[in-house]
Coordinates of C-alpha atoms in Angstrom, one line a residue:
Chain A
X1 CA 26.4 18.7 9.4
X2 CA 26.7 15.3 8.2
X3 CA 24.4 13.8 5.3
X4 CA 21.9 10.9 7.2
X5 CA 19.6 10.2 4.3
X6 CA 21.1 10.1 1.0
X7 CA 18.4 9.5 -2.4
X8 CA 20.9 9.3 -5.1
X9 CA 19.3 9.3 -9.0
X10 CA 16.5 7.3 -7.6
X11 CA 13.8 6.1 -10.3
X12 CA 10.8 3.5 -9.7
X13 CA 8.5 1.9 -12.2
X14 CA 5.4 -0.2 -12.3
X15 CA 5.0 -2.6 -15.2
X16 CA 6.0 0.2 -17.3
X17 CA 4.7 3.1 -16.0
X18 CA 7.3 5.5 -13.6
X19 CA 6.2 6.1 -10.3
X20 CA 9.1 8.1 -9.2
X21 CA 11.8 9.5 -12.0
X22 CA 15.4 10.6 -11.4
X23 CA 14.9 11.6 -7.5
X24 CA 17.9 13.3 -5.9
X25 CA 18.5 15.0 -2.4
X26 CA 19.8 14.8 0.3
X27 CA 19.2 15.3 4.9
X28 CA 21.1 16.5 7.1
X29 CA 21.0 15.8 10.5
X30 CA 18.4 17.2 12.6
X31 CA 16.4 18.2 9.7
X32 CA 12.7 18.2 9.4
X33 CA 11.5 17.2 5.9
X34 CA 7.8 18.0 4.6
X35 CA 7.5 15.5 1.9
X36 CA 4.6 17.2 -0.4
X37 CA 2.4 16.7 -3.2
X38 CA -0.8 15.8 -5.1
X39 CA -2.0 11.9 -4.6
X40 CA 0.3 9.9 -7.1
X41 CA 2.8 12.6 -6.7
X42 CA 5.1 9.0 -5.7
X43 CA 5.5 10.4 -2.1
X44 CA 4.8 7.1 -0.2
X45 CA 6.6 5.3 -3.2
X46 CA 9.8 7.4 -2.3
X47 CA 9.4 6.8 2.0
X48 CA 9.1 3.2 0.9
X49 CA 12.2 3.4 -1.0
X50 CA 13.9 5.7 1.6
X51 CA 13.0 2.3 3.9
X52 CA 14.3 -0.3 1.5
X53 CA 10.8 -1.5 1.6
X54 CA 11.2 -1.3 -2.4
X55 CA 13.7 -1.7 -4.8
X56 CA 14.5 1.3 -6.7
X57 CA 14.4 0.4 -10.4
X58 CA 17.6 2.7 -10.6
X59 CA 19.6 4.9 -8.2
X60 CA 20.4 4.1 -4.8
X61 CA 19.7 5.0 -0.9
X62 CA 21.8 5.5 1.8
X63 CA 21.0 5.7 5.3
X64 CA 24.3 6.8 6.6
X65 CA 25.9 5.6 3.8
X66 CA 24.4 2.4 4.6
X67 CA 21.9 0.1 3.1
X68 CA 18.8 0.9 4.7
X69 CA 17.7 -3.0 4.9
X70 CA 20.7 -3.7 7.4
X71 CA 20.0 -4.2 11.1
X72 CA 22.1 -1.8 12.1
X73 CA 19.8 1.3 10.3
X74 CA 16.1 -0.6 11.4
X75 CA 17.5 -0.1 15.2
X76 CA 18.2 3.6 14.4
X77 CA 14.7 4.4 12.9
X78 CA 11.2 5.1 13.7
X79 CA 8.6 4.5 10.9
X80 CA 4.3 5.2 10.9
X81 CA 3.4 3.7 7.7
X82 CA 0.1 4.1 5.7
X83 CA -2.2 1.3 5.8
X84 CA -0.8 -0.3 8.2
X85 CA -3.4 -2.1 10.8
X86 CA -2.2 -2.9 14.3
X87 CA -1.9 -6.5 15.5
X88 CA -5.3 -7.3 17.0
X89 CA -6.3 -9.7 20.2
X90 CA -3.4 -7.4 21.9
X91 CA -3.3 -4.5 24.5
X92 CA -1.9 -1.4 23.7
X93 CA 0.6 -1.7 26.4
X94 CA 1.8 -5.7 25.3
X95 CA 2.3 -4.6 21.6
X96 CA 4.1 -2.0 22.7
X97 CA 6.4 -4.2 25.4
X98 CA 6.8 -6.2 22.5
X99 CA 8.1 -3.3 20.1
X100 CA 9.9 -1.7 22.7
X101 CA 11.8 -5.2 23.2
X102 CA 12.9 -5.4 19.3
X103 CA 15.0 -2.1 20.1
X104 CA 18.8 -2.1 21.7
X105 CA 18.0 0.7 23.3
X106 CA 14.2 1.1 23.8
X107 CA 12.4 4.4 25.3
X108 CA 10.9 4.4 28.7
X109 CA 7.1 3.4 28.6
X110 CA 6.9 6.7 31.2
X111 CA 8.2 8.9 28.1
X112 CA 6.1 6.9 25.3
X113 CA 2.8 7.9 26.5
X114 CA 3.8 11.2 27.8
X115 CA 4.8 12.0 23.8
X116 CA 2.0 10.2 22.1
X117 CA -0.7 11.6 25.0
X118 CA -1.7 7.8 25.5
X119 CA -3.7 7.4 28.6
X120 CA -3.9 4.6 31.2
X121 CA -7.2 3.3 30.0
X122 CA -6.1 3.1 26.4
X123 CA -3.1 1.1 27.4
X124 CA -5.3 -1.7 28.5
X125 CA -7.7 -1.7 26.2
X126 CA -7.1 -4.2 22.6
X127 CA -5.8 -2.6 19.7
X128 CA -9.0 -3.5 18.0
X129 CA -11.2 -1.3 20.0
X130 CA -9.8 2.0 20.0
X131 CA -10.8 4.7 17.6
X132 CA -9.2 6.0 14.3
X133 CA -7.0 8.8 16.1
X134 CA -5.9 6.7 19.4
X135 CA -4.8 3.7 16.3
X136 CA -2.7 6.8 15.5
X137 CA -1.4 7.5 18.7
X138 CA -0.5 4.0 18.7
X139 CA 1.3 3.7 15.6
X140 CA 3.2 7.0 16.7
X141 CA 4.2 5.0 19.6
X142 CA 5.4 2.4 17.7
X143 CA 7.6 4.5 15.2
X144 CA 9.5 6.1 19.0
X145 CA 9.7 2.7 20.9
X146 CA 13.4 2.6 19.8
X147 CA 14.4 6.0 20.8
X148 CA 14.7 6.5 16.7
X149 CA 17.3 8.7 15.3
X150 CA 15.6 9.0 12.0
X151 CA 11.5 9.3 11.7
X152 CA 9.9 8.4 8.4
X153 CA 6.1 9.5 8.8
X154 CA 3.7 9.3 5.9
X155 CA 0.7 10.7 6.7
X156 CA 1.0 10.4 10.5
X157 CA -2.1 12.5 11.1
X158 CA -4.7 11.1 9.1
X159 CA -7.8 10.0 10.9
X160 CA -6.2 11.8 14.4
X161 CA -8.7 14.8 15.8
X162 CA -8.1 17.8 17.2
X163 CA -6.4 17.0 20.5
X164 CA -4.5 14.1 19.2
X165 CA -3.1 16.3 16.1
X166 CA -1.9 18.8 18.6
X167 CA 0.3 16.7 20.9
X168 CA 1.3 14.6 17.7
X169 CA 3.3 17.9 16.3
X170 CA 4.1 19.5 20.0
X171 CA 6.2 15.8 20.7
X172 CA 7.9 16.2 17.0
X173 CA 9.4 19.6 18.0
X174 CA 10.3 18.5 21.3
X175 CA 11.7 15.7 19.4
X176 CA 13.1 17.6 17.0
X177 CA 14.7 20.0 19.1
X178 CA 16.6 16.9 20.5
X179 CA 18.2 16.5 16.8
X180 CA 16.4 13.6 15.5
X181 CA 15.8 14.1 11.7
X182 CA 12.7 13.8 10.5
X183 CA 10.8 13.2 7.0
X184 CA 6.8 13.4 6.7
X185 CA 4.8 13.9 4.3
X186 CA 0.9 15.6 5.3
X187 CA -2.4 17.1 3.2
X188 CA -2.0 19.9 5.7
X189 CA -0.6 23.3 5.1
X190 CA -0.5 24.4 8.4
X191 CA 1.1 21.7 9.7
X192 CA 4.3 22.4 7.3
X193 CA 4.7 25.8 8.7
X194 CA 4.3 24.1 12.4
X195 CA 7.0 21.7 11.7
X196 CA 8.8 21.7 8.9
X197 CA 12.0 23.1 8.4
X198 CA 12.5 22.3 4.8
X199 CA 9.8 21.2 2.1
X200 CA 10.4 19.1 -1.0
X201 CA 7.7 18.7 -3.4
X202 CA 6.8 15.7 -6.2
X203 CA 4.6 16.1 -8.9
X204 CA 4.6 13.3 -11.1
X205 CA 7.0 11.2 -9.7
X206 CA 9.5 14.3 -9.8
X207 CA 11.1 16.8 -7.6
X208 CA 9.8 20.4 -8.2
X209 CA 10.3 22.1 -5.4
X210 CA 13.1 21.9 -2.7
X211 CA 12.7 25.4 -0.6
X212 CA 12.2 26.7 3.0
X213 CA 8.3 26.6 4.4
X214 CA 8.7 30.7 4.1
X215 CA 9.8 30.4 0.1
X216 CA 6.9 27.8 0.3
X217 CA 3.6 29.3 1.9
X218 CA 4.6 32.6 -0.4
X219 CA 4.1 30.1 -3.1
X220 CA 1.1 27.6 -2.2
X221 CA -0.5 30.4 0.8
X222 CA -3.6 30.8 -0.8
X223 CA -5.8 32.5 0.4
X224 CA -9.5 32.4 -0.3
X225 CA -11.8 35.4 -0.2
X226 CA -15.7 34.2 -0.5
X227 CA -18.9 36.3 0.1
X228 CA -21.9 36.2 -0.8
X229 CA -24.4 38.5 -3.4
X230 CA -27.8 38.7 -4.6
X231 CA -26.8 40.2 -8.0
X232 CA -25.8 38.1 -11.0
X233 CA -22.1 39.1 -11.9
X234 CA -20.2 37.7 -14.9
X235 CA -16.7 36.5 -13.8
X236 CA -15.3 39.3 -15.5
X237 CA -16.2 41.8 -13.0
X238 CA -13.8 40.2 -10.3
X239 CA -11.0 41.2 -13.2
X240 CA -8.2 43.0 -11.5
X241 CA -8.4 41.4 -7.8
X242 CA -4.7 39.2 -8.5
X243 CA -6.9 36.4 -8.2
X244 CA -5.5 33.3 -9.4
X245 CA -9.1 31.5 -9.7
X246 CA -12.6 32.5 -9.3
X247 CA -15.8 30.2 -8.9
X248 CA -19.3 31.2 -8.6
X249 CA -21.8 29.2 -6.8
X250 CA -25.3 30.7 -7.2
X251 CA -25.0 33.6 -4.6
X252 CA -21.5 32.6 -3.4
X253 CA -18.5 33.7 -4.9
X254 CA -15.4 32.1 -3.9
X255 CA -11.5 34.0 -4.8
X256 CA -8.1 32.3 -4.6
X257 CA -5.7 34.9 -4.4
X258 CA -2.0 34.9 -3.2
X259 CA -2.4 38.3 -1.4
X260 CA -5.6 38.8 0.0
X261 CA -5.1 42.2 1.2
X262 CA -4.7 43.8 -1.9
X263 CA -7.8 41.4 -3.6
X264 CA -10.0 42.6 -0.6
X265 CA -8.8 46.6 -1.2
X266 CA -9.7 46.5 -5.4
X267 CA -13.3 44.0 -4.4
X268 CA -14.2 46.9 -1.6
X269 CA -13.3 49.7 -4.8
X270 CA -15.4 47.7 -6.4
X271 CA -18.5 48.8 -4.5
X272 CA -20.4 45.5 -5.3
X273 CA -23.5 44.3 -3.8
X274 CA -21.7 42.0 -1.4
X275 CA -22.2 40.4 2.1
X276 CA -20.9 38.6 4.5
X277 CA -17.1 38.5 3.3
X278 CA -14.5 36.0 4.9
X279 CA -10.9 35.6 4.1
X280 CA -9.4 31.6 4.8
X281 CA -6.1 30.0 4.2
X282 CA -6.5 28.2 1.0
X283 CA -6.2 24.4 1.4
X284 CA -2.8 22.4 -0.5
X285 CA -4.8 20.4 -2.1
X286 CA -6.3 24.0 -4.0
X287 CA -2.1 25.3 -4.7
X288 CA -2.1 21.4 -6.0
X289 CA -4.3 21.8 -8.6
X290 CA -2.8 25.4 -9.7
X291 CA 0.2 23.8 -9.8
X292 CA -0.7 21.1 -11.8
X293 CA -3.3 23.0 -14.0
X294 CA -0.3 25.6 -14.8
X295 CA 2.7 23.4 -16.5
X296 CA 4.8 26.3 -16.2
X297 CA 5.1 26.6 -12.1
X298 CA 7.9 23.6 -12.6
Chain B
X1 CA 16.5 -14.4 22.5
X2 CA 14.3 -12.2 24.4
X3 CA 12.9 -11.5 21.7
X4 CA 11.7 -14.9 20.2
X5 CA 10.4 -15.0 24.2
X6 CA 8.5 -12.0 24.3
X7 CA 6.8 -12.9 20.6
X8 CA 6.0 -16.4 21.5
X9 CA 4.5 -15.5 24.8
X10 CA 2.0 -13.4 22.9
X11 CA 1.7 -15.0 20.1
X12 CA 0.5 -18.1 22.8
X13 CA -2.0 -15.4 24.6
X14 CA -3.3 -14.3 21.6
X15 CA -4.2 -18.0 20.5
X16 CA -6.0 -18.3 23.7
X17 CA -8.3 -15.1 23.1
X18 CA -9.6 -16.3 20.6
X19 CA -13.1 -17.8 20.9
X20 CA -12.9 -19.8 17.6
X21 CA -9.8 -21.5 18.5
X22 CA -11.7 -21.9 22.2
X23 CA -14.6 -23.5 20.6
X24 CA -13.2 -25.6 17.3
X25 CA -9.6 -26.5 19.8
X26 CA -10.8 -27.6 23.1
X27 CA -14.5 -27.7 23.6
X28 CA -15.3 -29.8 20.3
X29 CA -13.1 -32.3 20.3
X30 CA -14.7 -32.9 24.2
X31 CA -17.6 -33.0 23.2
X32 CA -16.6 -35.5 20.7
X33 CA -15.2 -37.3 23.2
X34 CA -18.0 -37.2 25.5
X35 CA -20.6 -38.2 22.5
X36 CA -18.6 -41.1 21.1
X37 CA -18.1 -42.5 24.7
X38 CA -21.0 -41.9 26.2
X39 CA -24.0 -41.5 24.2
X40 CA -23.5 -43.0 21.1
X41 CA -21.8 -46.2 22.1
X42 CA -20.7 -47.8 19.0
X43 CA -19.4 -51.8 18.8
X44 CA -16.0 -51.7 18.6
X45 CA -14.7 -54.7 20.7
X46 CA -12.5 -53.7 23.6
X47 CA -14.6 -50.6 25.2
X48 CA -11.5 -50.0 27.3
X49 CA -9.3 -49.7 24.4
X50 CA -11.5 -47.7 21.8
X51 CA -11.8 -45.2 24.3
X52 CA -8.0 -44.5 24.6
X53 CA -7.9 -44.5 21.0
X54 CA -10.7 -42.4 20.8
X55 CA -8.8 -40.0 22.9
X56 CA -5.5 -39.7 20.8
X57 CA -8.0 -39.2 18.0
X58 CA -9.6 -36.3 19.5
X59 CA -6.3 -34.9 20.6
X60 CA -4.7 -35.4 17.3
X61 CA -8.5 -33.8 15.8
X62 CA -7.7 -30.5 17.9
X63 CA -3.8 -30.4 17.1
X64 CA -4.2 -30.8 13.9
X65 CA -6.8 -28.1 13.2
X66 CA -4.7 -25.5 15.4
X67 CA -1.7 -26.3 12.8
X68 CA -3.8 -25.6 10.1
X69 CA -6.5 -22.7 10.9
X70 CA -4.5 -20.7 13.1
X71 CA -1.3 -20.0 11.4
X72 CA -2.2 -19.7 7.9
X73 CA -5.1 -17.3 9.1
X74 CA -2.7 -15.2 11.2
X75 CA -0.2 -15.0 8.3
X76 CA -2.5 -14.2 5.7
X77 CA -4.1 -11.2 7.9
X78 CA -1.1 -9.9 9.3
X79 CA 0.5 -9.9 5.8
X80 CA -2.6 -8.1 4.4
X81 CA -3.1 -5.8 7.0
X82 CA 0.1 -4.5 6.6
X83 CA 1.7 -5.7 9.6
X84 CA 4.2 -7.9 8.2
X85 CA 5.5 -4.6 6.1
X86 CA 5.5 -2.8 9.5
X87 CA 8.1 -5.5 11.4
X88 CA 10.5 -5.0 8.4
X89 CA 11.3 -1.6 9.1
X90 CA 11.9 -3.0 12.9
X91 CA 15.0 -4.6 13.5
X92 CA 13.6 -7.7 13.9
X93 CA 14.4 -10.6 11.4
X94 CA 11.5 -12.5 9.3
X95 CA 13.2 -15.6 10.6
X96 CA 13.0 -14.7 14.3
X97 CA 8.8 -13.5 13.6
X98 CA 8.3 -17.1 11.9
X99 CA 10.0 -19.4 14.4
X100 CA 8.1 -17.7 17.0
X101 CA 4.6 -17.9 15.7
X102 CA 5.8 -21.9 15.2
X103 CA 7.4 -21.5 19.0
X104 CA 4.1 -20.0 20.2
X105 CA 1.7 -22.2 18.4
X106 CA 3.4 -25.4 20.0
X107 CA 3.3 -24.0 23.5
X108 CA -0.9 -23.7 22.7
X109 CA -0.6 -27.1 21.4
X110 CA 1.2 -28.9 24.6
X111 CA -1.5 -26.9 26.4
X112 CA -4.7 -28.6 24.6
X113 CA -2.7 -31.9 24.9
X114 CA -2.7 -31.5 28.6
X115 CA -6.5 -30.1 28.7
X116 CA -8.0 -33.0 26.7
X117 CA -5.6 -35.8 27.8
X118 CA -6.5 -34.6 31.5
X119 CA -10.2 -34.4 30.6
X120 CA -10.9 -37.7 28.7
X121 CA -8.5 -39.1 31.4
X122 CA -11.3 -37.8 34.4
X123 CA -14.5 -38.7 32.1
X124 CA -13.9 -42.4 31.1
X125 CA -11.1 -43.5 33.8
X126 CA -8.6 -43.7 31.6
X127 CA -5.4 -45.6 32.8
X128 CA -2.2 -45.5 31.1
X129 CA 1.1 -45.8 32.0
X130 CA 3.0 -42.4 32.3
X131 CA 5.6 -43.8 29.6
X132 CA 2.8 -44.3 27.3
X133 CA 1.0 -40.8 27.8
X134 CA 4.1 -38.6 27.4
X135 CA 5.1 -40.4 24.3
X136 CA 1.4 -40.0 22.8
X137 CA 1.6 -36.4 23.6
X138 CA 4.9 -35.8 22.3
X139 CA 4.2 -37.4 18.9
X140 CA 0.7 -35.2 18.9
X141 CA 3.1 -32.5 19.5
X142 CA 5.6 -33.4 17.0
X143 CA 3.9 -34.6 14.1
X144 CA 1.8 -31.9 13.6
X145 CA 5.0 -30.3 12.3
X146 CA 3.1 -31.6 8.4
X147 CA 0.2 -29.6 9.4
X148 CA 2.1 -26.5 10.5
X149 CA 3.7 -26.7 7.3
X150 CA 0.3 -26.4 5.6
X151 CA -0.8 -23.9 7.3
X152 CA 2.6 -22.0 6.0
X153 CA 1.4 -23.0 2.4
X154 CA -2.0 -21.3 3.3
X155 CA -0.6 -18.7 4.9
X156 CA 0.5 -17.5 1.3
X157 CA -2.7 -17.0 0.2
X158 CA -3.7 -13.2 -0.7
X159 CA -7.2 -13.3 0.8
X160 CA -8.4 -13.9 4.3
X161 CA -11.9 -15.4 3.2
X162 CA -10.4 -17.9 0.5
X163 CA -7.8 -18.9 3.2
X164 CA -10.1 -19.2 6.2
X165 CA -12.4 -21.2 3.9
X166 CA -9.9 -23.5 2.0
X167 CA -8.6 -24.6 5.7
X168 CA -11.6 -25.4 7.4
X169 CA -12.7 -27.7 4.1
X170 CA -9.3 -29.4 4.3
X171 CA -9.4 -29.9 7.9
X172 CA -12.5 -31.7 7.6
X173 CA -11.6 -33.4 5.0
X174 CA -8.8 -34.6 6.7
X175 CA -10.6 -35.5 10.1
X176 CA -12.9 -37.4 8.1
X177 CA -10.8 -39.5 5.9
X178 CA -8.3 -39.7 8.6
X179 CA -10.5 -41.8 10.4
X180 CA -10.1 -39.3 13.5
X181 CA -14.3 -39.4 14.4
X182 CA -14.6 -42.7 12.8
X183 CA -12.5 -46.2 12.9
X184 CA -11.2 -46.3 9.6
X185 CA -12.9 -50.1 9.4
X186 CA -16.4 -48.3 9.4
X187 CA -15.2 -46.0 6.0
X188 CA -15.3 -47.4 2.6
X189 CA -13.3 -50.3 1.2
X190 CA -11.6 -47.6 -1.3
X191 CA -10.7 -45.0 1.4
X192 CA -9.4 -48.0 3.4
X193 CA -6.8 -48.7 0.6
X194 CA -5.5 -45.0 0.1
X195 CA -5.8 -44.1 4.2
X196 CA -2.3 -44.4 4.7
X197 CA -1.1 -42.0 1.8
X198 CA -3.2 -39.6 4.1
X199 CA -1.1 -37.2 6.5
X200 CA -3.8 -37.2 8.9
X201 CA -4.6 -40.9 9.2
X202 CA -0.9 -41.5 9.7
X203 CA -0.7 -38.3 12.1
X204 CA -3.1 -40.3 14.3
X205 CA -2.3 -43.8 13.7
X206 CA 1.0 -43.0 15.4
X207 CA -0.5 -42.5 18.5
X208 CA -2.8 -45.4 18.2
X209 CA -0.1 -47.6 18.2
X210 CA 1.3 -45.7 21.1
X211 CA -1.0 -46.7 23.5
X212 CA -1.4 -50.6 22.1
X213 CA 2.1 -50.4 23.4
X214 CA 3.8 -50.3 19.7
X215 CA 6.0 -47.8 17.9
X216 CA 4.9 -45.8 15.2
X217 CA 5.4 -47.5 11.6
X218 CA 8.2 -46.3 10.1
X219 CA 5.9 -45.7 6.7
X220 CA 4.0 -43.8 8.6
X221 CA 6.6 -41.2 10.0
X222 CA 8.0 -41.0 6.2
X223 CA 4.3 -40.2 4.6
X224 CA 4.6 -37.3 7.4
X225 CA 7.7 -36.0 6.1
X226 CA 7.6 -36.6 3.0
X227 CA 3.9 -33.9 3.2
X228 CA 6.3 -31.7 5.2
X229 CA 9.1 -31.3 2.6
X230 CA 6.5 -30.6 0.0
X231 CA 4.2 -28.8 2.0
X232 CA 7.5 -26.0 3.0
X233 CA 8.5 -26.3 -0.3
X234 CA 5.2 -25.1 -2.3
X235 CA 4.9 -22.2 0.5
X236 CA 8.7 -21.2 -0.2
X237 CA 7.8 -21.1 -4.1
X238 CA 5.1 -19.4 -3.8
X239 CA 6.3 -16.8 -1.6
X240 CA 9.0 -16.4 -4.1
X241 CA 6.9 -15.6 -6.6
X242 CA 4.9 -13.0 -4.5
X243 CA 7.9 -11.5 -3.9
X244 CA 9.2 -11.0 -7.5
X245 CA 5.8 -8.7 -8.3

């Protein structure tokens, strides 16, 4: 498989201060990157540099051994950007005419709003009055209107609902499945495991993890075990349940565990005053904070 | 090329949906018109003649403030809401995005030409020959290349509010002591003496002396460049500098 994106000793600092230090890796074709980490990890710093959007302060990028700032590579990509607001006074169907017309070899409007779940109403209506999630189906849009090779999407999901989040990651499978390689970066667990086919993961500006979402969601899959109890019990009792943090809120008790059947077998043992017990998948931002409140995990 | 088309064609319809352009571009400077020719009759010799020149100054009014307000505003809030970053990952060249905006803006411009030549025409009879109208219109057209460049320079500006204020003061300003709702003979003896350093005053005396069936002074087309030159190369430093950060 041949290398498409190639982040070679890549550093970035900002008056002095390193955003991003001594990034390496590499992506193959067809790959689908999940770019994770805290806020300030120097994720959108690194898509921005994967873009030539910014100068590394050292290292270098490659976009098929090319220098991403050259026409040549813009007509091969699709990119959603943060902060990004679309261009107002417009339709949603004339911006995209217009993107669409930037691109050699531009995709169907037919096959746009079939993968971005646009509907006819929304392609009339001005960019300024749609909501949140349909800005995000637009920008989606807007990062396939050239029939992209390469995707770069930071944060593609933020402010979409439901719905919208659903046919977002159905279309980059499909999309996917037809080889195009793909980097993202998202606050959502679940949505690694639904797409991803390799994680990296920055913590202060570094590289700290580079694994499979498997190796991954054994790693960050927390899982957290609340319930509720009448009776006052010191922190010590839930000793012994592999828990990996423990709060107490008046009556509710909340455990972070990485293997919640076992917890749940030693709490039952236990024979606590307890009710009402539920078991949910532990959020990233929650494995963020273990890993950064452990220096060890690195 | 399709591209510089597509851009300009809605860079054009998006100039028109916009009520503030609507209002300050083509219903002002008729109502002007109307008021100054109409109503408020003022003693300026030839009726006939103040009239027609009344009418390049409204035109020249409308231009001008176009150049200024619309550019530098759409720069400034494409720029800061993130736009501008967008169209560089695009294949689409900086170049091709800039000359379009221009491209677009002087399509608007030939429009409101049309609309308030056509309407002042209608309301006071006006009579011209066609040699004489085309001309005026083309130098409208033309030399508000200066005030295109200004609206460049303010398109550098990091906030929409300072930008969108600073133009609309030095619009006026320049209506004003460009003797564009006034003869400049009614305006002080000390604005008199510095009116033609003024880009505005020489933007309209041009036409003026277009329809007394003169060419435009040659000082007066140097001033004009002269505020272009500097005008493109403040924005180009300044951009520069943003850049290096």
């Amino acid at each position: 498989m041949t290398t498409i994106i190639d982040c070679m000793a890549v550093g970035k600092s900002f008056k002095g201060k390193s955003a991003v230090k001594d990034l390496s890796f590499q992506m193959k074709k067809g790959e689908v990157v999940a770019l994770l980490g805290p806020n300030g990890a120097g994720k959108s710093t690194t898509i921005q540099m994967l873009l030539g959007l910014m100068e590394p302060s050292v290292g270098r990028v490659t976009i098929s051994g090319q220098n991403p700032k050259l026409k040549a590579v813009r007509e091969r990509i699709g990119v959603m950007l943060q902060e990004v607001r679309l261009l107002d006074t417009v339709t949603v169907k004339e911006i995209l005419q217009l993107v669409r017309g930037y691109y050699p070899r531009p995709l169907s409007m037919e096959q746009l709003t079939r993968l971005t779940g646009l509907d006819e109403s929304s392609l009339n209506t001005r960019t300024e009055k749609l909501s949140g999630g349909q800005k995000q189906r637009v920008s989606f849009a807007l990062a396939l209107a050239g029939n992209p090779d390469m995707l770069f999407l930071d944060e593609p999901t933020t402010g979409m609902d439901a719905i919208a989040r659903k046919t977002f990651w159905k279309s980059i499978r499909e999309l996917a499945e037809r080889g195009t390689t793909i980097i993202f970066t998202t606050h959502y667990l679940d949505e690694v495991e639904v797409a991803a086919t390799r994680v990296l993961m920055m913590n202060h500006g570094e590289l700290i993890e580079d694994a499979t979402p498997a190796m991954m969601k054994k790693k960050l899959g927390m899982q957290r075990i609340s319930f509720l109890t009448d009776a006052v019990y010191r922190p010590e009792t839930y000793q012994g349940l592999a828990a990996t943090d423990i709060r107490i809120d008046g009556k509710k008790v909340t455990i972070l565990t990485g293997n919640a059947d076992h917890s749940l077998k030693i709490l039952y043992a236990l024979e606590l005053e307890i009710s009402e017990v539920t078991v949910n998948r532990g959020t990233l931002e929650e494995a963020y904070s273990q890993l950064t409140d452990s220096p060890e995990v690195s | 090329m399709k591209i510089l088309w597509n851009e300009c064609w809605l860079e054009a319809l998006r100039v028109f949906r916009n009520r503030y352009f609507i209002f300050w571009s083509l219903i002002m400077p008729i109502v002007f018109y109307v008021f100054y020719t109409k109503v408020m009759v003022q003693d300026v010799g030839d009726p006939k003649l103040w009239e027609k020149h009344l009418l390049m100054s409204m035109a020249a009014f409308s231009v001008m403030g176009s150049s200024i307000m619309t550019l530098g505003l759409r720069l400034v809030q494409e720029r800061n809401q993130g736009w501008t970053t967008y169209l560089k990952t695009t294949p689409v060249s900086g170049a091709v995005y800039f000359i379009a905006k221009m491209a677009g803006q002087t399509s608007v411009h030939i429009f409101t030409i049309s609309v308030i030549f056509t309407s002042g025409g209608l309301i006071n009879g006006i009579s011209m020959p066609a040699i004489e109208w085309i001309t005026a219109g083309m130098w409208i057209l033309i030399g508000a290349i200066p005030f295109l460049a200004l609206g460049g320079l303010i398109g550098t500006m990091k906030k929409s509010d300072t930008a969108s204020g600073v133009s609309n003061l030095i619009y006026l300003a320049l209506a004003v002591t460009g003797g564009m709702w006034m003869p400049m003979e009614f305006m002080p003896k000390l604005l008199q003496q510095v009116a033609q350093w003024i880009p505005s005053y020489q933007y309209a005396a041009g036409a003026w002396s277009i329809i007394r069936g003169e060419a435009p002074g040659l000082v007066g087309i140097l001033v004009l460049i002269a505020y272009t030159v500097v005008f493109m190369i403040l924005s180009i430093q300044r951009r520069r500098m943003q850049e290096a950060i």
